[in-house]
Short mmCIF file of C-alpha atoms in Angstrom, two decimals:
data_model
loop_
_atom_site.label_atom_id
_atom_site.label_comp_id
_atom_site.label_asym_id
_atom_site.label_seq_id
_atom_site.Cartn_x
_atom_site.Cartn_y
_atom_site.Cartn_z
CA MET A 1 9.32 40.16 -6.54
CA THR A 2 6.93 39.33 -3.68
CA THR A 3 6.08 35.78 -2.63
CA GLU A 4 2.54 36.14 -3.97
CA THR A 5 3.79 37.31 -7.37
CA THR A 6 6.35 34.49 -7.49
CA LEU A 7 3.65 31.88 -6.85
CA ILE A 8 1.47 33.34 -9.60
CA VAL A 9 4.41 33.23 -12.01
CA LEU A 10 5.20 29.60 -11.06
CA PHE A 11 1.61 28.47 -11.57
CA SER A 12 1.44 30.36 -14.87
CA ILE A 13 4.57 28.56 -16.05
CA ALA A 14 3.16 25.21 -14.90
CA THR A 15 -0.10 25.83 -16.73
CA ALA A 16 1.71 26.70 -19.96
CA VAL A 17 3.90 23.59 -19.65
CA ALA A 18 0.83 21.40 -19.02
CA MET A 19 -0.90 22.75 -22.13
CA VAL A 20 2.16 22.12 -24.30
CA VAL A 21 2.97 18.58 -23.08
CA ARG A 22 -0.67 17.55 -23.45
CA ARG A 23 -0.21 17.97 -27.20
CA LEU A 24 3.29 16.50 -27.34
CA ARG A 25 2.56 13.50 -25.06
CA PHE A 26 5.73 14.26 -23.11
CA PRO A 27 6.02 13.42 -19.37
CA TYR A 28 4.74 16.47 -17.52
CA THR A 29 7.07 16.21 -14.52
CA VAL A 30 10.17 15.89 -16.71
CA ALA A 31 9.07 18.89 -18.78
CA LEU A 32 8.73 20.96 -15.60
CA VAL A 33 12.31 20.08 -14.57
CA LEU A 34 13.63 21.09 -18.00
CA VAL A 35 11.75 24.40 -17.90
CA GLY A 36 13.03 25.01 -14.37
CA LEU A 37 16.60 24.36 -15.52
CA VAL A 38 16.28 26.85 -18.38
CA LEU A 39 14.59 29.59 -16.36
CA GLY A 40 16.94 29.03 -13.42
CA GLY A 41 19.95 29.50 -15.69
CA MET A 42 18.44 32.71 -17.08
CA HIS A 43 17.61 34.01 -13.57
CA VAL A 44 14.23 35.19 -14.78
CA VAL A 45 12.43 34.23 -11.56
CA ALA A 46 13.67 34.06 -7.97
CA PRO A 47 11.56 31.20 -6.54
CA PRO A 48 11.69 30.01 -2.93
CA HIS A 49 14.44 27.49 -2.16
CA LEU A 50 13.47 23.84 -1.88
CA THR A 51 14.03 23.53 1.87
CA LYS A 52 13.17 20.72 4.25
CA GLU A 53 10.61 22.94 5.97
CA LEU A 54 8.83 23.69 2.67
CA LEU A 55 8.88 20.07 1.54
CA PHE A 56 7.76 18.57 4.86
CA ALA A 57 5.25 21.24 5.89
CA VAL A 58 3.54 21.94 2.54
CA LEU A 59 4.46 19.68 -0.35
CA LEU A 60 5.15 16.12 0.78
CA PRO A 61 2.10 15.44 3.03
CA GLY A 62 -0.40 16.37 0.33
CA LEU A 63 1.38 14.46 -2.41
CA LEU A 64 1.82 11.31 -0.33
CA PHE A 65 -1.76 11.40 0.91
CA GLU A 66 -3.18 11.89 -2.59
CA ALA A 67 -1.18 8.97 -4.01
CA ALA A 68 -2.14 6.68 -1.11
CA PHE A 69 -5.78 7.85 -1.32
CA HIS A 70 -6.03 6.38 -4.83
CA LEU A 71 -4.06 3.20 -4.05
CA ASP A 72 -6.29 0.11 -4.01
CA SER A 73 -5.78 -1.47 -0.57
CA ALA A 74 -6.96 -4.89 -1.79
CA GLU A 75 -4.42 -4.89 -4.61
CA PHE A 76 -1.80 -3.53 -2.21
CA TRP A 77 -2.50 -6.37 0.23
CA ARG A 78 -2.30 -8.97 -2.54
CA ASN A 79 1.22 -7.69 -3.28
CA LYS A 80 2.25 -7.02 0.33
CA LEU A 81 5.21 -9.41 0.27
CA ALA A 82 6.76 -7.92 -2.86
CA ILE A 83 6.16 -4.32 -1.77
CA SER A 84 7.50 -4.93 1.75
CA ALA A 85 10.56 -6.70 0.39
CA LEU A 86 11.37 -3.77 -1.89
CA ALA A 87 10.58 -1.07 0.70
CA VAL A 88 12.54 -2.41 3.70
CA PRO A 89 15.25 -5.04 3.04
CA GLY A 90 15.46 -3.80 -0.53
CA VAL A 91 16.19 -0.24 0.63
CA ILE A 92 18.76 -1.45 3.16
CA ALA A 93 20.52 -3.54 0.52
CA ALA A 94 20.43 -0.66 -1.98
CA ILE A 95 21.98 1.72 0.57
CA VAL A 96 24.85 -0.66 1.34
CA LEU A 97 25.50 -1.62 -2.29
CA THR A 98 25.35 1.98 -3.52
CA GLY A 99 27.65 3.18 -0.77
CA LEU A 100 30.29 0.48 -1.25
CA VAL A 101 30.31 0.65 -5.07
CA THR A 102 30.52 4.47 -5.06
CA THR A 103 33.32 4.50 -2.48
CA ALA A 104 35.32 1.84 -4.31
CA ALA A 105 35.01 3.59 -7.68
CA ILE A 106 35.96 7.01 -6.30
CA ALA A 107 39.01 5.49 -4.57
CA LEU A 108 39.99 3.51 -7.68
CA LEU A 109 39.98 6.67 -9.83
CA GLY A 110 41.70 8.71 -7.10
CA LEU A 111 39.00 11.40 -7.10
CA ASP A 112 38.78 11.89 -3.31
CA ALA A 113 41.14 9.95 -1.04
CA GLY A 114 39.25 10.87 2.13
CA PHE A 115 35.86 9.63 0.93
CA SER A 116 35.52 6.49 3.08
CA TRP A 117 32.81 3.84 3.05
CA ARG A 118 31.00 5.64 5.92
CA TYR A 119 30.29 8.63 3.69
CA GLY A 120 29.42 6.31 0.83
CA ILE A 121 26.75 4.73 3.03
CA VAL A 122 25.44 8.22 3.86
CA PHE A 123 25.16 8.93 0.12
CA GLY A 124 23.37 5.60 -0.35
CA ALA A 125 20.83 6.62 2.28
CA LEU A 126 20.37 10.08 0.77
CA ILE A 127 19.57 8.67 -2.66
CA ALA A 128 17.77 5.47 -1.59
CA ALA A 129 14.17 6.64 -1.84
CA THR A 130 12.51 6.35 -5.23
CA ASP A 131 10.39 9.43 -5.75
CA PRO A 132 6.65 8.61 -5.43
CA ILE A 133 5.73 11.96 -6.94
CA ALA A 134 7.56 11.35 -10.21
CA VAL A 135 6.78 7.64 -10.45
CA VAL A 136 3.06 7.86 -9.64
CA SER A 137 2.36 10.70 -12.07
CA LEU A 138 4.39 9.02 -14.84
CA PHE A 139 2.66 5.64 -14.54
CA ARG A 140 -0.79 7.20 -14.38
CA HIS A 141 0.00 9.22 -17.49
CA LEU A 142 1.10 6.09 -19.35
CA ASN A 143 -1.77 3.92 -18.08
CA ALA A 144 0.60 1.10 -17.13
CA PRO A 145 -0.83 -2.29 -16.02
CA GLY A 146 -2.70 -2.13 -12.72
CA ARG A 147 -0.59 -4.56 -10.69
CA LEU A 148 2.64 -3.03 -12.00
CA ARG A 149 1.43 0.42 -10.93
CA THR A 150 0.57 -0.95 -7.49
CA LEU A 151 4.04 -2.45 -7.06
CA VAL A 152 5.85 0.73 -8.10
CA GLU A 153 3.52 3.12 -6.25
CA GLY A 154 3.40 0.99 -3.11
CA GLU A 155 7.18 0.65 -2.96
CA SER A 156 7.72 4.36 -3.65
CA LEU A 157 5.26 5.44 -0.97
CA LEU A 158 6.76 3.18 1.70
CA ASN A 159 10.46 3.50 0.94
CA ASP A 160 10.33 7.27 1.46
CA GLY A 161 9.60 6.64 5.12
CA THR A 162 12.12 3.84 5.55
CA SER A 163 14.92 5.74 3.81
CA VAL A 164 14.41 8.86 5.96
CA VAL A 165 14.52 6.74 9.13
CA LEU A 166 17.58 4.82 7.94
CA LEU A 167 19.38 8.05 7.06
CA THR A 168 18.76 9.36 10.58
CA LEU A 169 20.15 6.17 12.11
CA ILE A 170 23.15 6.10 9.75
CA LEU A 171 24.03 9.73 10.52
CA SER A 172 23.96 8.89 14.23
CA PHE A 173 26.29 5.96 13.59
CA VAL A 174 28.70 8.03 11.48
CA ALA A 175 28.73 10.75 14.14
CA GLY A 176 30.03 8.13 16.61
CA GLU A 177 26.97 7.95 18.82
CA ASN A 178 26.84 4.71 20.78
CA ALA A 179 24.22 2.42 19.33
CA SER A 180 24.08 -1.34 19.08
CA ALA A 181 22.69 -3.21 16.08
CA SER A 182 19.69 -4.35 18.12
CA GLY A 183 19.13 -0.79 19.32
CA LEU A 184 19.11 0.52 15.76
CA VAL A 185 16.61 -2.16 14.71
CA LEU A 186 14.30 -1.37 17.62
CA GLU A 187 14.51 2.35 16.87
CA PHE A 188 13.66 1.68 13.23
CA ILE A 189 10.61 -0.38 14.24
CA ARG A 190 9.52 2.31 16.71
CA ILE A 191 9.70 5.13 14.18
CA VAL A 192 8.11 3.28 11.26
CA GLY A 193 5.55 1.37 13.34
CA GLY A 194 4.66 4.50 15.32
CA GLY A 195 4.09 6.43 12.11
CA ALA A 196 1.86 3.69 10.72
CA MET A 197 -0.21 3.53 13.91
CA MET A 198 -0.55 7.31 14.01
CA GLY A 199 -1.72 7.46 10.40
CA LEU A 200 -4.16 4.56 10.79
CA ALA A 201 -5.68 6.12 13.92
CA ILE A 202 -6.13 9.58 12.38
CA GLY A 203 -7.46 8.11 9.14
CA TYR A 204 -9.96 5.98 11.07
CA VAL A 205 -11.19 8.92 13.16
CA ALA A 206 -11.59 11.06 10.04
CA SER A 207 -13.48 8.19 8.38
CA GLN A 208 -15.87 7.81 11.31
CA VAL A 209 -16.69 11.51 11.26
CA THR A 210 -17.12 11.35 7.47
CA LYS A 211 -19.73 8.58 7.86
CA ARG A 212 -21.80 10.86 10.08
CA VAL A 213 -21.92 13.94 7.86
CA ASP A 214 -23.00 14.53 4.30
CA ASP A 215 -21.36 17.81 3.37
CA ALA A 216 -18.70 17.84 0.65
CA MET A 217 -16.87 20.87 2.07
CA ILE A 218 -16.63 19.35 5.55
CA GLU A 219 -15.48 16.00 4.18
CA ILE A 220 -12.82 17.65 2.00
CA THR A 221 -11.62 19.48 5.11
CA LEU A 222 -11.50 16.21 7.05
CA THR A 223 -9.27 14.61 4.43
CA THR A 224 -7.01 17.67 4.50
CA ILE A 225 -6.77 17.41 8.29
CA ALA A 226 -5.96 13.70 7.96
CA ALA A 227 -3.22 14.38 5.40
CA TYR A 228 -1.40 17.24 7.09
CA GLY A 229 -2.44 16.44 10.67
CA SER A 230 -1.10 12.88 10.55
CA PHE A 231 2.23 14.09 9.13
CA ALA A 232 2.61 16.94 11.61
CA LEU A 233 1.59 14.96 14.70
CA ALA A 234 3.84 12.05 13.78
CA GLU A 235 6.83 14.35 13.34
CA GLU A 236 5.95 16.05 16.63
CA VAL A 237 6.26 12.77 18.55
CA HIS A 238 9.37 11.74 16.56
CA VAL A 239 7.89 8.96 14.45
CA SER A 240 7.68 8.80 10.66
CA GLY A 241 5.43 11.51 9.24
CA VAL A 242 5.83 10.03 5.75
CA ILE A 243 4.48 6.63 6.81
CA ALA A 244 1.70 8.34 8.82
CA ALA A 245 0.50 10.33 5.78
CA VAL A 246 0.55 7.20 3.60
CA ALA A 247 -1.40 5.17 6.17
CA ALA A 248 -3.98 7.93 6.65
CA GLY A 249 -4.39 8.26 2.88
CA MET A 250 -5.01 4.54 2.42
CA VAL A 251 -7.63 4.46 5.19
CA CYS A 252 -9.46 7.52 3.86
CA GLY A 253 -9.25 6.35 0.25
CA ASN A 254 -10.29 2.74 0.82
CA TYR A 255 -12.63 3.05 3.80
CA ALA A 256 -14.02 6.57 4.18
CA ARG A 257 -14.42 7.10 0.44
CA ARG A 258 -16.34 3.86 -0.07
CA VAL A 259 -18.55 3.67 3.02
CA GLY A 260 -18.79 7.26 4.23
CA MET A 261 -19.08 9.43 1.12
CA SER A 262 -22.01 9.89 -1.19
CA PRO A 263 -21.28 9.74 -4.95
CA THR A 264 -21.49 13.54 -5.19
CA THR A 265 -19.12 14.04 -2.27
CA ARG A 266 -16.74 11.44 -3.65
CA ILE A 267 -16.48 13.36 -6.92
CA ALA A 268 -15.85 16.62 -5.05
CA VAL A 269 -13.17 15.08 -2.82
CA GLU A 270 -11.39 13.36 -5.69
CA SER A 271 -11.50 16.53 -7.80
CA PHE A 272 -10.03 18.51 -4.89
CA TRP A 273 -7.13 16.10 -4.37
CA GLU A 274 -6.54 15.80 -8.11
CA TYR A 275 -6.02 19.55 -8.25
CA ILE A 276 -3.85 19.55 -5.11
CA ALA A 277 -1.64 16.89 -6.69
CA PHE A 278 -1.35 18.93 -9.89
CA ALA A 279 -0.51 22.12 -8.01
CA LEU A 280 2.05 20.55 -5.66
CA ASN A 281 3.62 18.51 -8.46
CA SER A 282 4.03 21.67 -10.48
CA VAL A 283 5.79 23.49 -7.65
CA VAL A 284 8.04 20.54 -6.69
CA PHE A 285 9.40 19.80 -10.14
CA LEU A 286 9.84 23.43 -11.13
CA LEU A 287 11.80 24.02 -7.91
CA ILE A 288 13.97 20.98 -8.65
CA GLY A 289 14.93 22.59 -11.96
CA PHE A 290 15.54 25.97 -10.33
CA GLU A 291 17.65 24.43 -7.55
CA VAL A 292 20.15 22.69 -9.85
CA ASP A 293 23.29 24.57 -10.91
CA LEU A 294 24.49 22.92 -14.13
CA ALA A 295 27.94 24.53 -13.93
CA ILE A 296 28.65 22.93 -10.55
CA LEU A 297 27.35 19.57 -11.75
CA ALA A 298 29.49 19.73 -14.89
CA SER A 299 32.65 20.28 -12.83
CA SER A 300 31.98 17.03 -10.94
CA TRP A 301 30.78 14.93 -13.87
CA GLN A 302 33.03 11.97 -13.00
CA GLU A 303 31.74 11.62 -9.45
CA ILE A 304 28.13 12.06 -10.64
CA THR A 305 28.55 9.44 -13.38
CA ILE A 306 30.00 6.97 -10.86
CA ALA A 307 27.20 7.69 -8.40
CA TYR A 308 24.46 7.33 -11.03
CA LEU A 309 25.80 4.03 -12.34
CA ALA A 310 26.21 2.74 -8.78
CA VAL A 311 22.61 3.66 -7.93
CA LEU A 312 21.31 2.04 -11.11
CA ALA A 313 23.39 -1.13 -10.66
CA SER A 314 22.38 -1.46 -7.01
CA ARG A 315 18.71 -1.13 -7.84
CA ALA A 316 19.04 -3.68 -10.63
CA GLY A 317 20.64 -6.10 -8.18
CA VAL A 318 17.94 -5.58 -5.55
CA ILE A 319 15.10 -6.01 -8.08
CA ALA A 320 16.74 -9.11 -9.56
CA ALA A 321 17.18 -10.67 -6.12
CA THR A 322 13.58 -9.87 -5.15
CA THR A 323 12.30 -11.32 -8.41
CA LEU A 324 14.31 -14.49 -7.81
CA VAL A 325 13.07 -14.90 -4.23
CA LEU A 326 9.42 -14.42 -5.23
CA ARG A 327 9.53 -16.56 -8.38
CA ARG A 328 7.68 -19.50 -6.76
CA THR A 329 5.10 -17.44 -4.87
CA ARG A 330 1.79 -16.02 -6.00
CA GLU A 331 3.45 -12.56 -6.03
CA ARG A 332 5.84 -13.56 -8.79
CA ILE A 333 7.19 -10.57 -10.75
CA PRO A 334 7.51 -11.11 -14.54
CA VAL A 335 10.93 -10.37 -16.01
CA ALA A 336 9.60 -7.53 -18.16
CA TRP A 337 8.12 -5.91 -15.07
CA SER A 338 11.46 -6.25 -13.26
CA LEU A 339 13.08 -4.19 -16.00
CA VAL A 340 10.41 -1.51 -15.68
CA ILE A 341 10.65 -1.42 -11.87
CA THR A 342 14.44 -1.09 -12.13
CA TRP A 343 14.29 1.70 -14.70
CA GLY A 344 11.35 3.32 -12.87
CA GLY A 345 13.43 4.02 -9.77
CA LEU A 346 13.47 7.77 -10.34
CA ARG A 347 14.85 10.02 -7.60
CA GLY A 348 13.40 13.39 -6.70
CA ALA A 349 12.93 16.27 -4.32
CA LEU A 350 13.20 14.29 -1.08
CA SER A 351 16.78 13.20 -1.80
CA MET A 352 17.77 16.77 -2.68
CA VAL A 353 16.24 18.18 0.48
CA LEU A 354 17.84 15.53 2.70
CA ALA A 355 21.23 16.34 1.17
CA LEU A 356 20.75 20.08 1.71
CA ALA A 357 19.72 19.38 5.32
CA LEU A 358 23.15 17.92 6.17
CA ALA A 359 25.06 20.02 8.68
CA LEU A 360 27.27 22.63 7.04
CA ASP A 361 30.35 21.15 8.74
CA PHE A 362 29.53 17.56 7.75
CA PRO A 363 32.58 15.98 6.07
CA HIS A 364 32.40 15.88 2.25
CA ARG A 365 29.03 17.70 2.34
CA ALA A 366 29.66 19.55 -0.94
CA LEU A 367 30.45 16.30 -2.79
CA LEU A 368 27.44 14.52 -1.28
CA VAL A 369 25.11 17.35 -2.29
CA THR A 370 26.57 17.52 -5.81
CA MET A 371 26.31 13.75 -6.39
CA THR A 372 22.75 13.68 -5.04
CA PHE A 373 21.63 16.56 -7.27
CA GLY A 374 23.35 14.99 -10.28
CA VAL A 375 21.76 11.57 -9.77
CA VAL A 376 18.30 13.13 -9.28
CA LEU A 377 18.66 15.15 -12.49
CA LEU A 378 19.94 12.20 -14.53
CA SER A 379 17.26 9.83 -13.27
CA LEU A 380 14.48 12.28 -14.08
CA LEU A 381 15.78 13.17 -17.52
CA VAL A 382 17.28 9.89 -18.75
CA GLN A 383 14.86 7.40 -17.16
CA GLY A 384 11.84 9.69 -17.15
CA ILE A 385 12.07 10.51 -20.85
CA SER A 386 12.78 6.94 -21.94
CA MET A 387 10.17 5.23 -19.73
CA PRO A 388 7.28 5.54 -22.25
CA LEU A 389 9.46 3.96 -24.93
CA LEU A 390 10.49 1.12 -22.62
CA LEU A 391 6.90 0.32 -21.66
CA THR A 392 5.85 0.35 -25.31
CA ARG A 393 8.77 -1.84 -26.45
CA LEU A 394 7.99 -4.38 -23.72
CA GLY A 395 4.34 -4.45 -24.79
CA LEU A 396 3.06 -3.23 -21.41
CA VAL A 397 1.09 -0.27 -22.76
CA ASP A 398 -0.98 -0.09 -25.90
CA THR A 399 -1.86 3.29 -27.38
CA THR A 400 -3.43 2.03 -30.60
CA SER A 401 -6.80 3.44 -31.57
CA ASN A 402 -8.52 0.08 -31.11
CA LYS A 403 -7.24 -0.21 -27.54
CA VAL A 404 -8.28 3.36 -26.70
CA ASP A 405 -11.75 2.83 -28.20
CA TYR A 406 -12.12 -0.47 -26.37
CA ASP A 407 -11.16 1.05 -23.00
CA ARG A 408 -13.49 4.02 -23.56
CA ALA A 409 -16.44 1.78 -24.42
CA ARG A 410 -15.74 -0.55 -21.49
CA VAL A 411 -15.61 2.34 -19.01
CA SER A 412 -18.77 3.89 -20.52
CA LEU A 413 -20.59 0.61 -20.00
CA ARG A 414 -19.42 0.43 -16.40
CA VAL A 415 -20.53 4.01 -15.72
CA ALA A 416 -23.96 3.35 -17.24
CA GLU A 417 -24.41 0.21 -15.15
CA SER A 418 -23.45 2.12 -11.99
CA GLY A 419 -25.91 4.87 -12.87
CA LEU A 420 -28.73 2.37 -13.32
CA ALA A 421 -27.90 0.74 -10.00
CA GLU A 422 -28.01 4.11 -8.26
CA VAL A 423 -31.35 4.94 -9.89
CA ASP A 424 -32.72 1.66 -8.50
CA ARG A 425 -31.46 2.55 -5.01
CA MET A 426 -33.03 6.01 -5.25
CA SER A 427 -36.30 4.43 -6.35
CA ALA A 428 -36.26 2.09 -3.35
CA ARG A 429 -35.82 5.04 -0.97
CA HIS A 430 -38.84 6.88 -2.49
CA GLU A 431 -37.00 10.21 -2.25
CA THR A 432 -37.33 11.20 -5.92
CA PRO A 433 -40.50 11.36 -8.05
CA PRO A 434 -40.85 8.22 -10.23
CA ILE A 435 -41.23 10.29 -13.40
CA VAL A 436 -37.81 11.87 -12.82
CA LEU A 437 -36.18 8.50 -12.16
CA ALA A 438 -37.83 7.05 -15.26
CA ALA A 439 -36.21 9.76 -17.38
CA PHE A 440 -32.78 9.06 -15.88
CA ARG A 441 -33.25 5.32 -16.30
CA GLU A 442 -34.04 5.81 -19.98
CA GLN A 443 -30.91 7.92 -20.45
CA TYR A 444 -28.66 5.37 -18.74
CA GLU A 445 -30.18 2.47 -20.66
CA ALA A 446 -29.51 4.33 -23.91
CA ARG A 447 -25.90 4.94 -22.86
CA ARG A 448 -25.53 1.29 -21.92
CA ALA A 449 -26.88 0.20 -25.29
CA ARG A 450 -24.46 2.52 -27.13
CA ALA A 451 -21.53 1.21 -25.10
CA ARG A 452 -22.50 -2.40 -25.81
CA ASP A 453 -22.80 -1.65 -29.52
CA ALA A 454 -19.39 0.01 -29.48
CA LEU A 455 -17.82 -3.00 -27.79
CA ALA A 456 -19.45 -5.33 -30.28
CA SER A 457 -18.14 -3.30 -33.22
CA ILE A 458 -14.55 -3.22 -31.99
CA HIS A 459 -12.39 -5.97 -33.44
CA LEU A 460 -11.97 -7.92 -30.23
CA GLU A 461 -10.41 -10.75 -32.17
CA GLN A 462 -7.21 -8.73 -32.27
CA ARG A 463 -4.71 -10.64 -30.24
CA GLU A 464 -3.75 -8.08 -27.60
CA LEU A 465 -7.27 -6.86 -26.90
CA ALA A 466 -8.56 -10.40 -26.71
CA ARG A 467 -5.76 -11.46 -24.42
CA ASP A 468 -6.26 -8.50 -22.04
CA ALA A 469 -9.98 -9.23 -21.76
CA SER A 470 -9.30 -12.94 -21.27
CA VAL A 471 -6.71 -12.38 -18.52
CA ARG A 472 -9.04 -10.02 -16.63
CA ALA A 473 -11.88 -12.53 -16.88
CA VAL A 474 -9.75 -15.47 -15.75
CA ARG A 475 -8.31 -13.50 -12.82
CA HIS A 476 -11.82 -12.49 -11.75
CA LEU A 477 -13.08 -16.07 -11.95
CA LEU A 478 -10.13 -17.37 -9.93
CA ALA A 479 -10.88 -14.77 -7.25
CA ILE A 480 -14.50 -15.99 -7.17
CA GLU A 481 -13.27 -19.55 -6.75
CA GLN A 482 -11.06 -18.50 -3.82
CA ALA A 483 -13.99 -16.74 -2.15
CA GLU A 484 -16.21 -19.79 -2.60
CA LEU A 485 -13.60 -22.08 -1.04
CA GLN A 486 -13.33 -19.81 2.00
CA ASP A 487 -17.11 -19.67 2.27
CA ALA A 488 -17.30 -23.48 2.13
CA VAL A 489 -14.88 -23.77 5.06
CA GLU A 490 -16.77 -21.22 7.14
CA HIS A 491 -20.04 -23.16 6.60
CA GLY A 492 -18.48 -26.53 7.46
CA MET A 493 -18.68 -27.88 3.91
CA LEU A 494 -14.91 -28.27 3.47
CA ARG A 495 -12.10 -29.31 5.81
CA ARG A 496 -9.24 -26.82 6.30
CA ASP A 497 -6.59 -29.36 5.24
CA LEU A 498 -8.40 -29.74 1.91
CA LEU A 499 -8.63 -25.95 1.65
CA ARG A 500 -4.82 -25.70 1.66
CA THR A 501 -4.57 -28.22 -1.18
CA LEU A 502 -7.20 -26.49 -3.30
CA ARG A 503 -5.68 -23.06 -2.61
CA ALA A 504 -2.29 -24.34 -3.74
CA ASP A 505 -3.89 -25.32 -7.05
CA LEU A 506 -5.45 -21.84 -7.40
CA ASP A 507 -2.11 -20.20 -6.59
CA ALA A 508 -0.41 -22.30 -9.27
CA ARG A 509 -3.01 -21.21 -11.82
CA LEU A 510 -2.51 -17.57 -10.81
CA LEU A 511 1.25 -17.95 -11.26
CA ARG A 512 0.74 -19.40 -14.74
CA LEU A 513 -1.64 -16.55 -15.52
CA ASP A 514 0.90 -13.89 -14.47
CA ALA A 515 3.57 -15.65 -16.53
CA GLY A 516 1.30 -15.72 -19.59
CA ASP A 517 1.26 -19.54 -19.47
CA TYR A 518 -2.45 -20.33 -19.55
CA GLU A 519 -4.98 -21.75 -21.96
CA ASP A 520 -6.80 -18.84 -23.57
CA PRO A 521 -10.53 -19.73 -23.76
CA ILE A 522 -10.86 -17.72 -27.00
CA VAL A 523 -8.16 -19.83 -28.63
CA LEU A 524 -9.77 -23.01 -27.32
CA LEU A 525 -13.14 -21.96 -28.75
CA ARG A 526 -11.67 -21.23 -32.16
CA GLU A 527 -9.81 -24.55 -32.20
CA ARG A 528 -13.01 -26.38 -31.28
CA ASP A 529 -15.03 -24.58 -33.96
CA SER A 530 -12.42 -25.29 -36.60
CA ALA A 531 -11.92 -28.95 -35.61
CA PRO A 532 -13.34 -31.75 -37.83
CA ALA A 533 -16.79 -33.02 -36.95
CA ASP A 534 -15.53 -36.37 -35.61
CA VAL A 535 -13.14 -34.56 -33.24
CA LYS A 536 -15.88 -32.20 -32.00
CA ALA A 537 -18.13 -35.13 -31.14
CA ALA A 538 -16.18 -36.38 -28.13
CA PRO A 539 -17.31 -39.63 -26.47
CA PRO A 540 -19.21 -39.39 -23.18
CA ASP A 541 -16.24 -40.60 -21.16
CA ALA A 542 -13.84 -38.04 -22.65
CA PRO A 543 -11.82 -36.07 -20.08
CA ALA A 544 -13.11 -32.64 -19.06
CA ALA A 545 -11.76 -29.55 -20.78
CA ALA A 546 -8.79 -27.88 -19.12
CA GLU A 547 -9.57 -25.08 -16.71
CA PRO A 548 -8.74 -21.55 -17.72
#
C-alpha cells in the first residue's frame, strides 16, 4: 500500500470514528486509540511508524501552535505562578519522585536487579510531560471551566518543552558526561529561554506583517510559517522548538488575531487551524494505537503497573504540594480542581517517541520503552474514559438542557451585540450603502431580541445557573475595580501605599470567590424581599450592605 493510499485510509477511519463518537459522546482521542489498537492487532493497515522525525517535523508544531493560538494570554498571565510552578519545579519533582518510586518497587519485587535509580530517573523524564494534545481536546469537548482549562492547557503546553530539555540533560548525566549542577541549570535556562525568545520574535514579525495585509490566504500562510518556522529554527540553533511554537502561537493568537485580522480573516484562520488540529489529532492517536503491541505489554504487566502507579502517585504529590503552596495567593487552586488536574495528567505520543529515540544500546532500553508505552496506554484509556464522569461528579460541568439552552442564548446575544457594533463601525466608515446596513441592523436587532427573550424564559432561579452567572458578574466587577484603582494611581488620585492595601482587599475577595465563599447577590435580594417590613426599613445610620 502506497503512502498516499495509507493516508486516505487513516483519514477515512478517523472520519468514521468522529461520526460515531459524536453520537455516543465518547472522547474522540480515546476512541481513536482503541480503533488503532484493534486495527493494529488485525494488521489491516500498515501505517507509518510514529518516529521522532514525523512527530517533530509534521505533527507536534501544528498541534502546539493551534492550542497556544486559542489560549487566552490574559487568563494565562493571571495564572502564571500556578502554571510555572507545575511546568518547571513540578516537572522536576515528578521526574525524581517517579524515578525513585519505580526503582524501589522494581527492586523490592526483584523484577530487574540491574535497574538502578539512574534509569528510573530516565524513565521519569520520558513520562514526565502531560500530553497537551489529549488534554486540550478532552477539556474542550467537555466544556470544562475556563480557568481550569487554562491551568491544564498552560501546564501541558509548557511542560512538553521542559521535559524534553530535562531528558536531554539527564541522558548526558547518565552517560557520564562532565556537568556541574550550575552548568545544567544554565543549559536549561539557555534552551528554554532561547526557545521562548525565538517564538516571541517570529510571532511578532508574523503579526506585524499580518497588520499590513488584508488577505485571508496570506495571513493563514503567515501563521503556518510562524508555527513550523519557529519550531524548525529553534531546533536548528539547539533551543527548545516546543517552547518556540507555543510562544509563537500565543503571540499570533492574542496579538495578530485581535489587532491585525479582519473578522472575515479571523474566521478563515480559525477554521483552518481547527481543521489542522482535527487532522493531526486523528493521525497522532491512531498511530499511538497502531504502535502498541498488547502482547509485549501483557508480558511486562507488573513493571507497567508499578510504573503507572508511580506516575500517578508522583503527580498527585506534586499537585497537592502546589495547591498547598498557592492556598494563600490569588491563584489558589480549589481542591476539586486539584483532583481533576491530577487525573487529567494524560501521557501521549511525545513520551512514546522519546522512548523510541533512545539509543539501541542504551541499558534497559526494552524495559523503558515497554513501561512508557504501557503508562501512555493506561493513562489514555483509564483516565481519558473516566474524566467526563469525574468532572460531572465534582459538579464542574453541567450538561442539563437548561444549562445548554442558557449558554446558547447567552452566546447568541453576544454575537448579535458584536454584529450591531460592527454595523455601526461600517456606517461610520461610509463604505456600505445605508440601506444595506439598515437591513443588517434590523436582522441583528431581531436576533438580539430573540436571545433576550430566551434568556428571560430560562429558569435562571435554578441554583447552578444562577450561581454561574453571579460568579461571572462578580469576577467582572472586581476586575473593573482593580482597573479603576490602577487608573487612580496613574492620575495622582491615590497613593501607591494605599493601592497595595486596597489591592490586598480585592485579592482576598477573589480568593473567597474562587473558594465559593461569597455573598450571592441573588440570595441577598431574595432575603431582602422576603424579610418583614420593619426589617426592610433600615434606619439611616444602618451599616452598608456587604460587598459581593
